[in-house]
Tab-separated table of C-alpha atoms in Angstrom:
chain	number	residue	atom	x	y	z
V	980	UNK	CA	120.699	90.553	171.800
V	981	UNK	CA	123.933	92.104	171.519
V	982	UNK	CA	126.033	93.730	174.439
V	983	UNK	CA	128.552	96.304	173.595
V	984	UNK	CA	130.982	97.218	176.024
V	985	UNK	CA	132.251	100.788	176.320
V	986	UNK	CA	136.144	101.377	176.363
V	987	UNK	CA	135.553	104.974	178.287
V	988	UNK	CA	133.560	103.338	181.529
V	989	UNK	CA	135.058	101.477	183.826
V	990	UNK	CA	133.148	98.690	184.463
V	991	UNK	CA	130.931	95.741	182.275
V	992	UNK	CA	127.953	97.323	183.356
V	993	UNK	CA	128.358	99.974	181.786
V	994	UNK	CA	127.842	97.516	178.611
V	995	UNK	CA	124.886	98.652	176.687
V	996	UNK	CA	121.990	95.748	174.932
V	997	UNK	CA	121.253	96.654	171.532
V	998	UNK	CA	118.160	94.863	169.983
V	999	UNK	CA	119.527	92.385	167.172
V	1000	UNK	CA	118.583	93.831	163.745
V	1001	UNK	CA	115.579	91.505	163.340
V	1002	UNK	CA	113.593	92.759	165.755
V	1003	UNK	CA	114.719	96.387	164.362
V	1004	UNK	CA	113.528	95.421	161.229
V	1005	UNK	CA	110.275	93.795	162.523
V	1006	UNK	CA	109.293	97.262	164.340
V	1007	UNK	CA	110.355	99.684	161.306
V	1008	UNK	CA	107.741	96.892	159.375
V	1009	UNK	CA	104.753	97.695	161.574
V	1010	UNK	CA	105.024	101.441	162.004
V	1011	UNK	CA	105.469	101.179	157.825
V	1012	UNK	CA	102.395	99.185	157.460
V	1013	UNK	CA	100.261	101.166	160.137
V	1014	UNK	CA	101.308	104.337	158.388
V	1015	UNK	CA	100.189	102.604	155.086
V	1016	UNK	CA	97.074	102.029	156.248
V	1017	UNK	CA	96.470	105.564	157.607
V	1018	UNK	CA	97.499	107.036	153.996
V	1019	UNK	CA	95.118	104.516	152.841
V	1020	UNK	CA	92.104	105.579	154.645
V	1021	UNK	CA	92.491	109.196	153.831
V	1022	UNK	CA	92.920	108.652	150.564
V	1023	UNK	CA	89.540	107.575	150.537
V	1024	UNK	CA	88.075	109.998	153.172
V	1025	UNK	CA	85.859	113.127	151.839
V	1026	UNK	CA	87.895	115.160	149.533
V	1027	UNK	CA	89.404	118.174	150.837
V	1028	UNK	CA	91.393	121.019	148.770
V	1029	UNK	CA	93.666	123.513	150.922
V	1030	UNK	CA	94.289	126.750	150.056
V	1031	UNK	CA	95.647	129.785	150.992
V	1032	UNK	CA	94.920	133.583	150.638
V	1033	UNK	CA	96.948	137.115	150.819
V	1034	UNK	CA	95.393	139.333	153.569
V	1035	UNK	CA	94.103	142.428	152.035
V	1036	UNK	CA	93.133	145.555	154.202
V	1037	UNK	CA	89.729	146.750	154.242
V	1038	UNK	CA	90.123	149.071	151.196
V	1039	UNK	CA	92.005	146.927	149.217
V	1040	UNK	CA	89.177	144.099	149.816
V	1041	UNK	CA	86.384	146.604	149.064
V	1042	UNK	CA	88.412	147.863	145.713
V	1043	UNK	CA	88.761	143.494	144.821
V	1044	UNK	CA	85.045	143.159	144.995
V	1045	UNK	CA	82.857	143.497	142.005
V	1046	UNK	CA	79.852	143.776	145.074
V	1047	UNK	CA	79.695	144.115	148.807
V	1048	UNK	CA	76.480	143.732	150.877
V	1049	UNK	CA	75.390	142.333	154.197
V	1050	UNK	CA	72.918	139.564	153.912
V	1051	UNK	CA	70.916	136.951	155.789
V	1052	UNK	CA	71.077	132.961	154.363
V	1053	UNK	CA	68.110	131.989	152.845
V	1054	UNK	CA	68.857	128.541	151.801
V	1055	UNK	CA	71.687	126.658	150.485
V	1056	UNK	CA	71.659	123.663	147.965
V	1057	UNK	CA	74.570	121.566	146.517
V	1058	UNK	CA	75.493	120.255	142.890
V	1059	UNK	CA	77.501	119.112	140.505
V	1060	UNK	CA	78.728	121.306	137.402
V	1061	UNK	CA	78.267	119.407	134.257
V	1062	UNK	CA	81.905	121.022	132.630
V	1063	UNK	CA	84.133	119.965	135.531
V	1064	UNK	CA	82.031	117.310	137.492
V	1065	UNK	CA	83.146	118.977	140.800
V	1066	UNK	CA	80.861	119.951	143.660
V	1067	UNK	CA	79.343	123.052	144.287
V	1068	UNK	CA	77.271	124.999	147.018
V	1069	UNK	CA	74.733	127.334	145.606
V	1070	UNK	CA	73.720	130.131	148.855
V	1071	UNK	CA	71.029	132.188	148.413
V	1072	UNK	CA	71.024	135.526	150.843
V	1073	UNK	CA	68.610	138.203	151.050
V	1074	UNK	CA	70.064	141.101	151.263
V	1075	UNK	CA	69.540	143.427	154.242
V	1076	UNK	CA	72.157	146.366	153.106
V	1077	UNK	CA	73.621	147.270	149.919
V	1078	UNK	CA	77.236	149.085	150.261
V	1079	UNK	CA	79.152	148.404	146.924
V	1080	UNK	CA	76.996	147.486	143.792
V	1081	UNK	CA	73.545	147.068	142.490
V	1082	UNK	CA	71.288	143.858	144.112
V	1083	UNK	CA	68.224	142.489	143.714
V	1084	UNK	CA	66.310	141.122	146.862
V	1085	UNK	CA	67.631	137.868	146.912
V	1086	UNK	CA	71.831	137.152	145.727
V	1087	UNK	CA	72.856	133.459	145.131
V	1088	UNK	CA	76.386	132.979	145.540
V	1089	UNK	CA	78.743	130.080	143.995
V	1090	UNK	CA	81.440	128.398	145.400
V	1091	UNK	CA	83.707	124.602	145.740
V	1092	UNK	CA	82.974	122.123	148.206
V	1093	UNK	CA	79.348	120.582	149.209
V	1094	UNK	CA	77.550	117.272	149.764
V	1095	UNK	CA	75.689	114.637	147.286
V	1096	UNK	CA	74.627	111.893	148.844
V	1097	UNK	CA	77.294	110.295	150.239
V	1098	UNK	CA	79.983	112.163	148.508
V	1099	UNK	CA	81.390	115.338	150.203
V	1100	UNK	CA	84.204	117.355	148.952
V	1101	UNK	CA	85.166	120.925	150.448
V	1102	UNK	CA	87.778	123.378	149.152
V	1103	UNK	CA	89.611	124.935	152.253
V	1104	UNK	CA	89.054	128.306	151.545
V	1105	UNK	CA	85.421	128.054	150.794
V	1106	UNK	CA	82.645	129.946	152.719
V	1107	UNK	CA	80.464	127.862	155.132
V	1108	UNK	CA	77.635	129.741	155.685
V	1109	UNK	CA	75.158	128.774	158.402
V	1110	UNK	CA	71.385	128.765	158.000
V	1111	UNK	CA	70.028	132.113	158.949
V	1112	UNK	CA	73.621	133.182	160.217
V	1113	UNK	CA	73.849	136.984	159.035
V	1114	UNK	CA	76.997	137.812	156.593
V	1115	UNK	CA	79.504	140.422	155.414
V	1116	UNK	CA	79.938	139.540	152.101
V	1117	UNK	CA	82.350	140.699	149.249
V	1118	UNK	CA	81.884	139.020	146.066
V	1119	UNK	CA	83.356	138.999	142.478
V	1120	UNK	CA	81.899	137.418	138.994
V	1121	UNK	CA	83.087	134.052	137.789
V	1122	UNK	CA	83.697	133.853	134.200
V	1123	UNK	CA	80.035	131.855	133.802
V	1124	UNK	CA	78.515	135.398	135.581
V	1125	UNK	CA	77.782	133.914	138.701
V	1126	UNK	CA	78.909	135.398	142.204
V	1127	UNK	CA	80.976	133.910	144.167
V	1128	UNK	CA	83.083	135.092	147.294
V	1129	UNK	CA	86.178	137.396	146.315
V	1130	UNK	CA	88.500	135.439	148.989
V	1131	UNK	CA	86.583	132.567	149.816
V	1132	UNK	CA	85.832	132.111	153.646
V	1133	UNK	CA	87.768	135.388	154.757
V	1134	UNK	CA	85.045	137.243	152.439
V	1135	UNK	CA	82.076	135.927	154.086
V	1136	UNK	CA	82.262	137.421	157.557
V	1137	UNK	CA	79.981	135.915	159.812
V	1138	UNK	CA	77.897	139.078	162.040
V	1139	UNK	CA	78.000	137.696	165.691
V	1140	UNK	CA	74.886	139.641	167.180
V	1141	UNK	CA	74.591	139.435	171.134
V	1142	UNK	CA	71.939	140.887	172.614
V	1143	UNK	CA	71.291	142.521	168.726
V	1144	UNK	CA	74.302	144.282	169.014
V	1145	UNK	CA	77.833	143.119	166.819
V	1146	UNK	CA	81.212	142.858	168.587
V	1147	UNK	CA	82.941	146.078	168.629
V	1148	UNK	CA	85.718	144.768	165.542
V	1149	UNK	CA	82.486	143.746	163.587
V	1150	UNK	CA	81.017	146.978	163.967
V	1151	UNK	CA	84.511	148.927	163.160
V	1152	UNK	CA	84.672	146.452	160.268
V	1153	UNK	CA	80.594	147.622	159.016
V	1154	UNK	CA	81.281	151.536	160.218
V	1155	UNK	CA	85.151	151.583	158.135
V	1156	UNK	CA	83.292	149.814	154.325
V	1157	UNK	CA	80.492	152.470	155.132
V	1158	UNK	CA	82.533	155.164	155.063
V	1159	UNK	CA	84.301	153.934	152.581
V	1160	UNK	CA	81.234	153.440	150.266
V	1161	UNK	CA	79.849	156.762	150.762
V	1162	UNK	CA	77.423	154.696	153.508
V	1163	UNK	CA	76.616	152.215	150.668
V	1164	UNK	CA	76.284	154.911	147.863
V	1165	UNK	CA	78.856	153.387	145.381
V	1166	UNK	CA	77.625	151.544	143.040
V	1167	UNK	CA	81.119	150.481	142.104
């Protein structure tokens, strides 16, 4: 070790150790190598994409959206596309009411992220929809025709039912895309 004494204080005790620059290095090594290995490890974790999204109101989310509706999962299934080799979630809902478009009983929407065997890879913004959970959902057309949420996650709205009735900003949310539908009349 080193001691450096300091002109400005008046005694040698004031004389400060400073570690030599071995044992400097030797710590800067292992916080490199430890940080290595973290980058290491996550590079080979499940994949994850972020994302972001612009926060539309109500009206300009319902204009967006090629369809709204709110819908009860079904079933969900995962695979890969052929033209990209990414994975993909494939969510089937049955549709309990229509408020912007056309449906049939059943809707199967698209989106990024899922699970093959071993493999999982998840966009950030994609939907996670629960197994039975009840959704507000606002969807678009890809350009292969198939549905998929206009915003990701923030246009799958997960209904929160106690006691069979919705949290009064759910039910504001329901009672503002009614009224803005016509009370699901537009078949935009």
């Amino acid at each position: 070790y080193i001691f450096w004494y300091d002109r400005n204080k008046a005694s040698p005790r004031a004389a400060k150790r400073i570690p030599p620059v071995e044992s400097i290095m030797t710590t800067l090594s292992r916080h490199f190598i430890t940080s290595l290995a973290a980058c290491a490890l996550l590079m080979q974790s499940d994949r994850t994409l972020a994302s972001s999204i612009i926060a539309l109101s109500t009206a300009e989310h319902l204009a967006a959206s090629a369809a709204v509706f709110r819908g009860v999962v079904e079933g969900s299934n995962y695979f890969r596309d052929a033209r990209d080799e990414q994975i993909y979630t494939r969510t089937s809902l049955r549709v309990l009411e229509p408020m912007k478009g056309t449906f049939p009983s059943i809707v199967t929407v698209v989106h990024r992220g899922g699970a093959i065997g071993e493999e999982r890879d998840f966009a950030g913004n994609s939907p996670r929809f629960a197994p039975a959970g009840e959704y507000l959902v606002h969807v678009v057309r890809r350009p292969d025709g198939k549905l998929t949420a206009t915003q990701g996650g923030s246009s799958a709205v997960k209904l929160k039912r106690e006691s069979g009735h919705l949290p009064p900003e759910q039910a504001t949310l329901l009672s503002e895309i009614r009224a803005l539908t016509n009370s699901g009349q537009n078949t935009g």
